mmCIF file of C-alpha atoms in Angstrom:
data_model
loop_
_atom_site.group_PDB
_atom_site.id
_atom_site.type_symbol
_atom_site.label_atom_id
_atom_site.label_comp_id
_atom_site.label_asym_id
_atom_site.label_seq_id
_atom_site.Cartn_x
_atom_site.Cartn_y
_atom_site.Cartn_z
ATOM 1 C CA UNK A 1 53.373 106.122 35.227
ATOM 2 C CA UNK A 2 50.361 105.738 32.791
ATOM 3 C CA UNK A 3 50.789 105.396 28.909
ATOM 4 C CA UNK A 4 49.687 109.005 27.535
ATOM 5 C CA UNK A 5 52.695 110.192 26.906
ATOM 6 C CA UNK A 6 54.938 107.904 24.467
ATOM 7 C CA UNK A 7 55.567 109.886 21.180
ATOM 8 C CA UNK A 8 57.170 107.692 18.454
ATOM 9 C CA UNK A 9 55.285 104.550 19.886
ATOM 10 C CA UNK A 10 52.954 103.306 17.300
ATOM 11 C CA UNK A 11 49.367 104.502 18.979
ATOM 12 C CA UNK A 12 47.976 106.315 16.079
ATOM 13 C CA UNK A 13 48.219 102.675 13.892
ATOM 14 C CA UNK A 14 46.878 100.184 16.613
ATOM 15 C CA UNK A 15 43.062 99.537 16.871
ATOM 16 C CA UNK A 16 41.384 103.046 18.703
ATOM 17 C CA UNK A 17 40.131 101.141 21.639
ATOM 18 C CA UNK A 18 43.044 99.473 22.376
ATOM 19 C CA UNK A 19 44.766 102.414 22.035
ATOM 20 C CA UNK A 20 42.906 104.303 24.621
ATOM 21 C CA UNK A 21 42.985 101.003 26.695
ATOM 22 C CA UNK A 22 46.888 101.598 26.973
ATOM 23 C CA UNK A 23 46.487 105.074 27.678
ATOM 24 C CA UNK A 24 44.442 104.415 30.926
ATOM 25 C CA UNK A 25 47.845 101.759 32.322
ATOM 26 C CA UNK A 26 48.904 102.298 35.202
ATOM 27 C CA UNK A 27 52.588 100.966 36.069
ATOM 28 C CA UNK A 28 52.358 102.451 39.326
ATOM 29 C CA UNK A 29 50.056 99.405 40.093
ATOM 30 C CA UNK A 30 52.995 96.973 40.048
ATOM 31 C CA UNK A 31 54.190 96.132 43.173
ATOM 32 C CA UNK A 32 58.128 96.102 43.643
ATOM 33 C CA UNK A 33 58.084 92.722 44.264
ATOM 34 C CA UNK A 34 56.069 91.932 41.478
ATOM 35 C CA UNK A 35 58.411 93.892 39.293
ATOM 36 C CA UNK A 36 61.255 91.835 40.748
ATOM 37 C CA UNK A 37 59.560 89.174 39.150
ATOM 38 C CA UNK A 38 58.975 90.330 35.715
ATOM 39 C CA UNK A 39 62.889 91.680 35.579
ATOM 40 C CA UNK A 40 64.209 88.999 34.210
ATOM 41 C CA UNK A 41 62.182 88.919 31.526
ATOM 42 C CA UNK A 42 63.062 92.330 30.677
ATOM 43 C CA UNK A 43 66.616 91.742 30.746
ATOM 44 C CA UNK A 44 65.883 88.737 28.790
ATOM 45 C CA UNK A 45 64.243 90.182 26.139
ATOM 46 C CA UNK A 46 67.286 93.410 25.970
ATOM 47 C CA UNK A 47 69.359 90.537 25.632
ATOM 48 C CA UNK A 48 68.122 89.897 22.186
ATOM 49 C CA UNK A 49 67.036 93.041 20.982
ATOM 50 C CA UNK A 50 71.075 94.121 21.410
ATOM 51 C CA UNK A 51 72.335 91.379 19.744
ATOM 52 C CA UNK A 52 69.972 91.969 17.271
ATOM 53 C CA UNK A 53 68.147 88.430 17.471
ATOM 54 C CA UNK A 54 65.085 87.186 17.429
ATOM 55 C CA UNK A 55 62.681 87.311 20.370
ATOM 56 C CA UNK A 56 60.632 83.935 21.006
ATOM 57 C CA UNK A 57 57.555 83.907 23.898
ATOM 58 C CA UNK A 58 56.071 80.508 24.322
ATOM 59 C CA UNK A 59 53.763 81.598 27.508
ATOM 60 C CA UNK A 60 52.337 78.560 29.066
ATOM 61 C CA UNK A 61 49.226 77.251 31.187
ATOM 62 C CA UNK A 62 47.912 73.863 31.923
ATOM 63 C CA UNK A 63 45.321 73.781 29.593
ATOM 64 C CA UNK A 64 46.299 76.511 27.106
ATOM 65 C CA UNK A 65 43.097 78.259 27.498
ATOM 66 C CA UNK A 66 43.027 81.449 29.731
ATOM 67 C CA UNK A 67 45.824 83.198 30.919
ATOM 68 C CA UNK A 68 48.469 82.086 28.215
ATOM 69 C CA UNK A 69 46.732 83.643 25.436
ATOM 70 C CA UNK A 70 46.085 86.197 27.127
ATOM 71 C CA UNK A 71 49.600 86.897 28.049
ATOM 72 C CA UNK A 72 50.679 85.740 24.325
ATOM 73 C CA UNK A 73 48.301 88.727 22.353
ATOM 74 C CA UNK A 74 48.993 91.349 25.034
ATOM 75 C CA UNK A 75 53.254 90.830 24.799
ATOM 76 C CA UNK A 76 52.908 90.653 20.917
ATOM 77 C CA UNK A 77 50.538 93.884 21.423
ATOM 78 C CA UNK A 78 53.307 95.734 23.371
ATOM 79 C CA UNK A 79 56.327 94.669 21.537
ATOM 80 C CA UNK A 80 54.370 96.685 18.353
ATOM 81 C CA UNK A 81 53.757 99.513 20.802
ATOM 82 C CA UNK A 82 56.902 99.904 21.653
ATOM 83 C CA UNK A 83 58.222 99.216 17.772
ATOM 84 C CA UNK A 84 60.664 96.285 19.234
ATOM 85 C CA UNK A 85 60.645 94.031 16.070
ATOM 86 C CA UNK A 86 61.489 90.662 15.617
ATOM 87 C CA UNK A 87 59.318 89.713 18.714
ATOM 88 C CA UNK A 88 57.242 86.367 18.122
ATOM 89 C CA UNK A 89 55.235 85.445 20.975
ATOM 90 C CA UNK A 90 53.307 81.591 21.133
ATOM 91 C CA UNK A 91 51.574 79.897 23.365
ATOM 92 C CA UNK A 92 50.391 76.280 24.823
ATOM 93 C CA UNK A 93 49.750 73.877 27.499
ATOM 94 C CA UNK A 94 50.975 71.329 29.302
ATOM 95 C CA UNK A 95 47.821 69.777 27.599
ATOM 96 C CA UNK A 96 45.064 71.248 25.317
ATOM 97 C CA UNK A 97 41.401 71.932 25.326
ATOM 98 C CA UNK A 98 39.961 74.938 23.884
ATOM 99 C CA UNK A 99 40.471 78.863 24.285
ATOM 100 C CA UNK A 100 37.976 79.696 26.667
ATOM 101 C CA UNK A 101 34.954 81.748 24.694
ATOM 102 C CA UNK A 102 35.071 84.810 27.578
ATOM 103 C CA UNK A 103 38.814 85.303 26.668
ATOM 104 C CA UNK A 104 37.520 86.263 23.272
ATOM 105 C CA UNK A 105 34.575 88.600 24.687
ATOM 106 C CA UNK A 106 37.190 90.366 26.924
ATOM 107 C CA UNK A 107 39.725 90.988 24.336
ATOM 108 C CA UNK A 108 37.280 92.265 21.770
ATOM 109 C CA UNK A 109 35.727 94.586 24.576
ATOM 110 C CA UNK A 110 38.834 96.007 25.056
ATOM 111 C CA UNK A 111 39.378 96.831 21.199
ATOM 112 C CA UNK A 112 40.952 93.662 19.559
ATOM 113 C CA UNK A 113 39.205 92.419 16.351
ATOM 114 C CA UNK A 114 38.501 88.273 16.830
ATOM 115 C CA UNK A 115 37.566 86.469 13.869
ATOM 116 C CA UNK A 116 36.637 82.868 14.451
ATOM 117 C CA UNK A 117 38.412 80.675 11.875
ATOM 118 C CA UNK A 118 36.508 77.370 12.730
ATOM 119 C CA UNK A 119 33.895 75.915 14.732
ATOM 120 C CA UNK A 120 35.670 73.321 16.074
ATOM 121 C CA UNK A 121 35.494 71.899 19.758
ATOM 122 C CA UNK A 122 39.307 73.549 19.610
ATOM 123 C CA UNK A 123 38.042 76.684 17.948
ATOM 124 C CA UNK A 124 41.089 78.976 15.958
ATOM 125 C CA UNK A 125 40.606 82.768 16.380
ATOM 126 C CA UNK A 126 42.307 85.113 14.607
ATOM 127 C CA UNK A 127 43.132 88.291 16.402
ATOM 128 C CA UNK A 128 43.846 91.659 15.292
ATOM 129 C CA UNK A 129 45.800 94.707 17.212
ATOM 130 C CA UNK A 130 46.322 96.892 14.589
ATOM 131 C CA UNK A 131 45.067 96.945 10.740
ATOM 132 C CA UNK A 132 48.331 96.366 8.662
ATOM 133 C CA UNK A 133 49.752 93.849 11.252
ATOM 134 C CA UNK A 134 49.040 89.686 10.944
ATOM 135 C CA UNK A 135 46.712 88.490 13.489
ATOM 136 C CA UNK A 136 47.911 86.744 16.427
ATOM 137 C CA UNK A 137 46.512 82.864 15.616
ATOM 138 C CA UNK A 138 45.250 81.660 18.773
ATOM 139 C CA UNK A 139 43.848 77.918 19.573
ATOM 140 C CA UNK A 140 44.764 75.636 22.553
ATOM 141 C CA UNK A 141 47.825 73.354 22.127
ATOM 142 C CA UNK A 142 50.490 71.918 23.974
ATOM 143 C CA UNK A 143 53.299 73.935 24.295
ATOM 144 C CA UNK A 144 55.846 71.695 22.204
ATOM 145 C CA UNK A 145 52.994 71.587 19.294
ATOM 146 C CA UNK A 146 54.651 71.971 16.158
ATOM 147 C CA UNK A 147 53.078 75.489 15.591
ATOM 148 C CA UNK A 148 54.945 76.844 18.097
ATOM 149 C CA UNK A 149 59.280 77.033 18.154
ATOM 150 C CA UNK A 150 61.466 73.479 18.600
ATOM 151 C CA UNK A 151 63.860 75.897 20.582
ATOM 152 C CA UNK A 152 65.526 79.279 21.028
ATOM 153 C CA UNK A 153 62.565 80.173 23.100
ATOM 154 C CA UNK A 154 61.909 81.714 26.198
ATOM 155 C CA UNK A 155 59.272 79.885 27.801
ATOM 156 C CA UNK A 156 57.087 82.232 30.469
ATOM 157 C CA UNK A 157 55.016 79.962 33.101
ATOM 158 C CA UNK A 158 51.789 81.735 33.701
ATOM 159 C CA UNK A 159 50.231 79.623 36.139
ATOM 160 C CA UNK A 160 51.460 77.628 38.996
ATOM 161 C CA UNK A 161 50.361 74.261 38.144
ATOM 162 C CA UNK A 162 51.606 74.269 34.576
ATOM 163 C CA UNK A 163 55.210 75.904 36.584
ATOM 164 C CA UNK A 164 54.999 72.581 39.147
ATOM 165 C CA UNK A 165 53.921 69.742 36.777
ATOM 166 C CA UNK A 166 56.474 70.967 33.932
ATOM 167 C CA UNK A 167 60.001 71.342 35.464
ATOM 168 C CA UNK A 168 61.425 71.130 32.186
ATOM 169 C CA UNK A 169 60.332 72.361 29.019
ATOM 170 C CA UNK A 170 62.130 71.092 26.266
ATOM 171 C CA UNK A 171 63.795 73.629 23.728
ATOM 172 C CA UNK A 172 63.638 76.458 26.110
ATOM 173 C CA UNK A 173 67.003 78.927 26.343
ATOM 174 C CA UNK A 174 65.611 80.633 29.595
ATOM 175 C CA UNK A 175 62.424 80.270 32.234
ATOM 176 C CA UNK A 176 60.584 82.390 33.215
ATOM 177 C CA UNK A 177 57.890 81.730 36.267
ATOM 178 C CA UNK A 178 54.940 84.694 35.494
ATOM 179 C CA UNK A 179 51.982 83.501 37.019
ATOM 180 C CA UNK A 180 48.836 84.811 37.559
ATOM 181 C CA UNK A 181 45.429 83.836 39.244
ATOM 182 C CA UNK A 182 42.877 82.176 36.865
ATOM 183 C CA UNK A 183 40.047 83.872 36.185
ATOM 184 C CA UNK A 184 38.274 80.483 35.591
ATOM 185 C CA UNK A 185 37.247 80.819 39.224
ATOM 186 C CA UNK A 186 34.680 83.755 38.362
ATOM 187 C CA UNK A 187 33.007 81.078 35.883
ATOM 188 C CA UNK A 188 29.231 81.080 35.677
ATOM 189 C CA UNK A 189 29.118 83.991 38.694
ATOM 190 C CA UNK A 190 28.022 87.893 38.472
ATOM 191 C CA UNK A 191 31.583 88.929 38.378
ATOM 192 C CA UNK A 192 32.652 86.845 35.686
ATOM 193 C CA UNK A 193 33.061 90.077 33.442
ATOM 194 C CA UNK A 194 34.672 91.615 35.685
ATOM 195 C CA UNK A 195 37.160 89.003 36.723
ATOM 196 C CA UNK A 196 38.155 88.176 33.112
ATOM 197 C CA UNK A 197 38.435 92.232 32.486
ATOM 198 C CA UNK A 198 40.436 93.057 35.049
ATOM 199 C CA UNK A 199 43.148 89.926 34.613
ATOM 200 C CA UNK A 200 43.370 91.159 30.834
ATOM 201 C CA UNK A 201 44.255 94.568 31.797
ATOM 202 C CA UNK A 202 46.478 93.367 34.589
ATOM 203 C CA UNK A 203 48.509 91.256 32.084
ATOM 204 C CA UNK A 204 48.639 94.341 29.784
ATOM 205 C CA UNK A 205 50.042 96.173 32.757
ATOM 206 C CA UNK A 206 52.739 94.074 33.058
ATOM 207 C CA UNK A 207 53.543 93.264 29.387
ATOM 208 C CA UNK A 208 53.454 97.230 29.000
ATOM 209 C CA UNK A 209 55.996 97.605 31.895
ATOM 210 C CA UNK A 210 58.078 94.882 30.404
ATOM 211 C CA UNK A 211 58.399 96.260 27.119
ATOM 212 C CA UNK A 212 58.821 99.870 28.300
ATOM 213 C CA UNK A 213 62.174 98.727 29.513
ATOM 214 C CA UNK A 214 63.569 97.073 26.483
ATOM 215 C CA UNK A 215 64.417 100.191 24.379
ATOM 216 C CA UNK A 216 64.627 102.658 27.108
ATOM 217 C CA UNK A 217 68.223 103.413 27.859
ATOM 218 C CA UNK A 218 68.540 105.822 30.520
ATOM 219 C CA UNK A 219 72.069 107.763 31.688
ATOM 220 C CA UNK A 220 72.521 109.659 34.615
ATOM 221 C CA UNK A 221 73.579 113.040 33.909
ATOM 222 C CA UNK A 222 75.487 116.543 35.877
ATOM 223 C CA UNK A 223 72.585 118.850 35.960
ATOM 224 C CA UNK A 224 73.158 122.222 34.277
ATOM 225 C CA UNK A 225 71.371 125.273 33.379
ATOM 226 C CA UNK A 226 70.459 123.814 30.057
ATOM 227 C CA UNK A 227 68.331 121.183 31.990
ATOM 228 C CA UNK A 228 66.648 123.391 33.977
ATOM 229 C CA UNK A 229 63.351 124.030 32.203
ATOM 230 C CA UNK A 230 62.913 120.080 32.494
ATOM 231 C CA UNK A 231 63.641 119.987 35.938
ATOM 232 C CA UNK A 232 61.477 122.868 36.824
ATOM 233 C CA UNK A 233 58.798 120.912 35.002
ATOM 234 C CA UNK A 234 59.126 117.832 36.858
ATOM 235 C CA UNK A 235 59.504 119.751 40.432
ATOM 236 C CA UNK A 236 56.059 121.309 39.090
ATOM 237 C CA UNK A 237 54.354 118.253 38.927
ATOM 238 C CA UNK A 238 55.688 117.229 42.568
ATOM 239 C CA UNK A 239 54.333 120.779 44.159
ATOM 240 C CA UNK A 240 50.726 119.704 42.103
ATOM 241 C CA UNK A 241 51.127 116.608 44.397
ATOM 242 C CA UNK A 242 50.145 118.529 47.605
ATOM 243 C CA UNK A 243 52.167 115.534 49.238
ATOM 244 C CA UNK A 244 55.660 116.518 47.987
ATOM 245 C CA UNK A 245 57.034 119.423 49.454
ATOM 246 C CA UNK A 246 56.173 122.549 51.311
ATOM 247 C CA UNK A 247 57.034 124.828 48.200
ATOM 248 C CA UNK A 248 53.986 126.277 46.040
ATOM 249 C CA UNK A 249 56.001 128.388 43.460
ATOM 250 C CA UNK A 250 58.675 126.874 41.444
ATOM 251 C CA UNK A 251 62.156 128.581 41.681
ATOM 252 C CA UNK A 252 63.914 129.958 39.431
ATOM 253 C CA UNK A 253 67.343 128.437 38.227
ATOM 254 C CA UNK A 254 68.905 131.121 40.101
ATOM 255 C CA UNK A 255 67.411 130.819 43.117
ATOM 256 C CA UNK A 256 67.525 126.590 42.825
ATOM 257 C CA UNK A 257 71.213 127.006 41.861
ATOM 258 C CA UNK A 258 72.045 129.037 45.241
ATOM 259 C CA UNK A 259 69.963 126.237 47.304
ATOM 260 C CA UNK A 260 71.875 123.056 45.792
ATOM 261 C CA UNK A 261 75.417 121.985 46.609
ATOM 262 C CA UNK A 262 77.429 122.328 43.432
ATOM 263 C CA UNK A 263 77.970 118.910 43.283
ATOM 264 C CA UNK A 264 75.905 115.400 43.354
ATOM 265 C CA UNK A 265 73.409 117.401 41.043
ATOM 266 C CA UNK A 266 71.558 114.587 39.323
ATOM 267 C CA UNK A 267 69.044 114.317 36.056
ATOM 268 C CA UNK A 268 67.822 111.064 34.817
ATOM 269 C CA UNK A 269 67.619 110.951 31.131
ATOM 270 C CA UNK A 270 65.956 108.465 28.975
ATOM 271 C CA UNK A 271 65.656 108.988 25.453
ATOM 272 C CA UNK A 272 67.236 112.304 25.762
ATOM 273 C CA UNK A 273 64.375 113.352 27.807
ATOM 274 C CA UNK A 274 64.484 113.940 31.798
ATOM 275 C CA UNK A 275 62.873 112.386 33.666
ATOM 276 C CA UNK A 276 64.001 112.761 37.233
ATOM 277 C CA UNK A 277 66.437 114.429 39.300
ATOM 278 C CA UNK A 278 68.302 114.581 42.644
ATOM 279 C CA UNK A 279 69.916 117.028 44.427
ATOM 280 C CA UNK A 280 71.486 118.164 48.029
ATOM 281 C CA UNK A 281 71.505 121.203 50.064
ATOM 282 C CA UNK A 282 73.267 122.478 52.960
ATOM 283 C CA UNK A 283 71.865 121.911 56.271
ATOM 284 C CA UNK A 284 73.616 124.095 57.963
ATOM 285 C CA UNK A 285 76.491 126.813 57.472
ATOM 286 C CA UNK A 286 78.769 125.670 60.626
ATOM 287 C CA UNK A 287 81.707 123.671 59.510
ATOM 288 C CA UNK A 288 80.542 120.845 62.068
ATOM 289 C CA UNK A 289 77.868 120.015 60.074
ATOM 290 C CA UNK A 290 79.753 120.320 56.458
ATOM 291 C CA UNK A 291 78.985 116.507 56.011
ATOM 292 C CA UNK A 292 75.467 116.789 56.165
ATOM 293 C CA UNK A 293 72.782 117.699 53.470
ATOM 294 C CA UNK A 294 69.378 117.499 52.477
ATOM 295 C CA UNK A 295 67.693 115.664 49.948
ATOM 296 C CA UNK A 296 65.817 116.421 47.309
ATOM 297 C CA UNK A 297 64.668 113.735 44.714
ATOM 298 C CA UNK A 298 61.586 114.059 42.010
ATOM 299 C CA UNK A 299 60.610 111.558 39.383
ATOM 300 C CA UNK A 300 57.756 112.891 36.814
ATOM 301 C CA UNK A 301 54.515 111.441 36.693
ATOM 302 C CA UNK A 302 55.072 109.861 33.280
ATOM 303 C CA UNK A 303 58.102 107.673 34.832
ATOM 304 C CA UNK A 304 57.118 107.251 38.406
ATOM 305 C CA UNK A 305 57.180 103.167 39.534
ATOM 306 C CA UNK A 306 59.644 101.777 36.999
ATOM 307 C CA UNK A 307 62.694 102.139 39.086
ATOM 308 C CA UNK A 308 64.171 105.467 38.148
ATOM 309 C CA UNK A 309 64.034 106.383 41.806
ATOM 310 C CA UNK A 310 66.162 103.856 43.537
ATOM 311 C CA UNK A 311 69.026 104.606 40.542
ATOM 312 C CA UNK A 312 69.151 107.875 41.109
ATOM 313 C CA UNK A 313 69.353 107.644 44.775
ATOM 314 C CA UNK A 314 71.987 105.074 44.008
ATOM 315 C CA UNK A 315 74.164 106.968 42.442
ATOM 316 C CA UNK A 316 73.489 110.789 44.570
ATOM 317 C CA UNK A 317 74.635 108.364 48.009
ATOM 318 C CA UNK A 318 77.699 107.369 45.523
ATOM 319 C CA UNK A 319 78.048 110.815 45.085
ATOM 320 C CA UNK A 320 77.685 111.917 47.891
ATOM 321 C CA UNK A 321 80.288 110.277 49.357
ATOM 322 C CA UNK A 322 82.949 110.930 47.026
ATOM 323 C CA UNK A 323 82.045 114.524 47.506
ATOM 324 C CA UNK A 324 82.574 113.996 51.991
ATOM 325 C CA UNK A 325 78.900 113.864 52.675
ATOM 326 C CA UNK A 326 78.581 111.429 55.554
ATOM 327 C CA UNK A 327 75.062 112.156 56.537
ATOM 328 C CA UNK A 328 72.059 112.214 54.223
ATOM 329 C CA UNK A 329 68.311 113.173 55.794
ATOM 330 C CA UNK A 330 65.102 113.875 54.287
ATOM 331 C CA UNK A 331 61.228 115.073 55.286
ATOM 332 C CA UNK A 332 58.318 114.035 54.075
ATOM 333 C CA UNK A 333 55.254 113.749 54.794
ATOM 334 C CA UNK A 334 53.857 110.831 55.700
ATOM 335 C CA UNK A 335 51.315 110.692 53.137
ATOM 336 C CA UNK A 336 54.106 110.072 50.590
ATOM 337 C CA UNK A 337 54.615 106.307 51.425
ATOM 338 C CA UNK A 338 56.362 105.331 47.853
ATOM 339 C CA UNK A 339 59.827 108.332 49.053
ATOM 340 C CA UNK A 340 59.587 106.975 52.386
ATOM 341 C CA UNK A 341 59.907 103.157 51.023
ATOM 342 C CA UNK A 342 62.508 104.430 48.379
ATOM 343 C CA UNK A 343 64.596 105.864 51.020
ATOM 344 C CA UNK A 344 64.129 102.857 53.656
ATOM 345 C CA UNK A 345 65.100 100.512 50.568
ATOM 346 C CA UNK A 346 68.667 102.621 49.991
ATOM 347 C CA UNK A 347 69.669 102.298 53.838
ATOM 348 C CA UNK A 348 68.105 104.974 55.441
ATOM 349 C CA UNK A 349 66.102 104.889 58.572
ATOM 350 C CA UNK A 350 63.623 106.938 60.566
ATOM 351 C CA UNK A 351 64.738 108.915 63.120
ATOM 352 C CA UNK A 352 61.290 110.741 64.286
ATOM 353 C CA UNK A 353 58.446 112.489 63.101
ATOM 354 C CA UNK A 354 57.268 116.269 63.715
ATOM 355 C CA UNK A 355 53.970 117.114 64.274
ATOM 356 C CA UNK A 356 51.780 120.190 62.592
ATOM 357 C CA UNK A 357 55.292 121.369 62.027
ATOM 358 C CA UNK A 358 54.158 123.716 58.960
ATOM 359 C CA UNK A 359 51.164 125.034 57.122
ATOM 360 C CA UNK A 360 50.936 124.010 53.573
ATOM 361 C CA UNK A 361 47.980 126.691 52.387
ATOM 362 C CA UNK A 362 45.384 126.124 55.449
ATOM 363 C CA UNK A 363 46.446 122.729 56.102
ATOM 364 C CA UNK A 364 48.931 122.006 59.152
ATOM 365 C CA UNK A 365 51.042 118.669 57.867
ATOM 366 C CA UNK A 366 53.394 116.276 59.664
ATOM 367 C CA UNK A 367 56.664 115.321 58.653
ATOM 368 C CA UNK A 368 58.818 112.405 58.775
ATOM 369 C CA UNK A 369 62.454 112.241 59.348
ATOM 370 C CA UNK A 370 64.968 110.139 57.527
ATOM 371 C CA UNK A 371 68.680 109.811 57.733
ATOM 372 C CA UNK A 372 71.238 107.287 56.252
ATOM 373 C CA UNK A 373 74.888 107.279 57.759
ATOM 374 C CA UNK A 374 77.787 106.613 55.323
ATOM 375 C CA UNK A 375 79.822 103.720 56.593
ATOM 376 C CA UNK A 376 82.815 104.673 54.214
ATOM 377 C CA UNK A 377 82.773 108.634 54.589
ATOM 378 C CA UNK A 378 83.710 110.746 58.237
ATOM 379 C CA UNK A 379 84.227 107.116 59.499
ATOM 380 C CA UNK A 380 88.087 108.190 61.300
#
C-alpha cells in the first residue's frame, strides 16, 4: 500500500515535501513479523481514541538523541495525517546528551522546518510539520524529565539497550519494545546520509502503518451487484499485475455472478470503501466433488500488506464451512509469493506445481497448487 490515496487526511495543510514524502510510503515494506510487533501499539493507541482519551508517546533511547526523536516527530506527524487528535507524543533517555545535528539535516531534507532555539551543548529545536500546528520541541532528556508526562503514558523502547538497562519505566500504563538499528554507526562514513535518510523514512513507514489502523474500521460484507463496480476495479488492478491470474478482460457482473458460488461472497470495506474481496467457484459439476471450490481473493493496491488478506480468508474458510465446503484449493503462480504465504499462513499446503501449464499473452507460466482440508466439514 503506498500513501496517494487518503482523501480526508490532512495532506493539502502539512509542509509540501513532507507531503510528497508520505506519498512515496510503502507499507508493503513491513514485514509480517515486524507488523506483529508494532500491533500492539495500534491496539493501544484504538484503545484511547474509543474511549475518547488522551494519547501519550514517551519513545525512548539511551541517550535521547537519534532514533527517539525521530520516532517522537514522525508519530506526532502521522497522528495529524490521519486527523487522530488528542495524540501527544515525548521523548527521552535513559540519560541525556544532545540531539544529534544529522537528525536535524535529515528531517529538514525531508520537508520539516527546524528552528534552533539555543546554542547550547543540549541544543532545543523547534520543529514544524505543518504551518498552523505547534512545533514538536525537541532536546535530549531523560525520559522521566519533567517536560515529559509523570504517567498515563505509553512508553515505546526504540532501541535495545535503553529496552535492557530500563526494565521499568516509572509512570508508564503500557510497554511497548519498538526498536530500531542506530544510525550512529554510519557516523563520519560516505553513507552517513544515507543511513540517517533511510532510518527516518523507515520510522515514518511504520508510524504511517500504525496510525492507518487507528481510525480505520473495516466490516466484512455479502457481495452484491451494488458492489460490483468496486470489485471489478480491484480485480482490474490484479489482471495489471501480470502475476495474478490468467484473465486479461474483466467480467462482467453477469458473467462473475454465474462463475461464483452464491454464497461465501466476500467484500472488505473500510470507510465505506472496498477494498478487497473473496470468492469461490465450483470445481467441478459432479456431486462427488460438491465440497470443493476454488478460490479467488484480491486486495487493491492501496490496501495491500496491512492485513486485510488474512481476515478475509478468515472469514471465506468460516464460510465456507458453514456453507459444506470441505476442500479449498488455489493456483498461482509462483511469482506471487505474498498469496502463496497468505494461504500457507491460513492452513493450507502445497500439493504440486504445473509446469508451462498456460500462456498468459506470449508468455508460458507455472502454477502452484494449494489446498486446505476442513477438519470440521465432510469429516463423517
Amino acid at each position: 500500500m503506498d500513501a496517494a490515496k487518503n482523501t480526508g487526511y490532512k495532506i493539502s495543510k502539512m509542509n509540501r515535501k513532507i507531503s510528497e514524502c508520505i506519498k512515496a510510503l510503502s507499507i508493503d515494506s513491513i514485514s509480517e513479523e515486524r507488523k506483529a510487533v508494532l500491533d500492539p501499539l495500534v491496539n493501544y493507541i484504538k484503545s484511547k481514541v474509543e474511549a475518547n482519551q488522551n494519547i501519550r508517546l514517551n519513545f525512548i533511547c539511551t541517550h535521547n538523541s537519534r532514533r527517539s526523536h525521530l520516532s517522537q516527530i514522525w508519530a506526532q506527524t502521522m497522528a495529524y495525517h490521519f486527523d487522530i487528535g488528542n495524540v501527544y507524543c515525548y521523548s527521552g533517555g535513559t540519560e541525556s546528551t544532545a540531539m544529534f545535528p544529522k537528525v536535524a539535516e535529515t528531517l529538514n531534507d525531508q520537508g520539516f522546518q527546524i528552528q534552533k532555539l539555543s546554542e547550547t551543548e543540549n541544543p532545543v529545536y523547534a520543529v514544524k510539520y505543518a504551518q498552523n500546528e505547534p512545533a514538536v520541541i525537541c532536546f535530549s532528556k531523560e525520559y522521566n524529565n519533567e517536560f515529559n508526562p509523570e504517567n498515563e503514558f505509553a512508553a515505546i523502547m526504540t532501541c535495545e539497550n535503553a529496552d535492557r538497562g530500563c526494565p521499568s519505566v516509572f509512570g508508564a500504563e503500557a510497554r511497548f519494545p519498538i526498536q530500531y538499528d542506530d544510525p550512529k554507526v554510519s557516523d563520519d562514513t560516505p553513507e552517513q546520509t544515507q543511513i540517517y535518510s533511510d532510518r527516518s523514512l523507515q520510522i515514518a513507514t511504520e508510524m504511517f502503518y500504525v496510525f492507518s489502523f487507528v481510525k480505520s474500521k473495516m466490516e466484512i460484507i455479502t457481495i452484491g451487484k451494488e458492489q460490483f463496480s468496486e470489485i471489478a476495479e480491484i480485480y482490474k488492478q490484479g489482471i495489471e499485475t501480470g502475476n495474478a491470474t490468467f484473465e486479461t478482460i474483466v467480467p462482467t457482473w453477469e458473467d462473475w455472478d454465474k462463475s461464483k458460488l452464491k454464497h461465501s461472497r466476500l467484500a472488505a470495506v473500510i470507510d465505506n470503501i472496498v477494498v478487497g474481496w473473496a470468492a469461490l467457484s465450483a470445481v467441478s459439476d459432479r456431486c462427488v466433488y460438491g465440497g470443493v471450490a476454488e478460490v479467488s481473493i484480491y486486495i487493491g493496491n492501496d490496501y495491500k500488506g496491512k492485513g486485510i488478506g488474512k481476515m478475509l480468508m478468515a472469514r471465506l474458510i468460516s464460510e465456507s464451512e458453514k456453507n459444506g465446503i470441505w476442500t479449498l484449493q488455489s493456483g498461482m503462480f509462483p511469482e506471487n509469493e505474498a498469496t502463496i504465504a497468505l494461504h500457507t499462513n491460513l492452513g493450507f499446503r502445497i500439493i504440486g506445481h504445473r509446469e508451462k501449464i498456460g500462456k498468459l499473452g506470449d508468455s508460458w507460466r507455472d502454477t502452484v497448487m494449494m489446498e486446505r482440508r476442513s477438519k470440521t466439514t465432510g469429516i463423517n
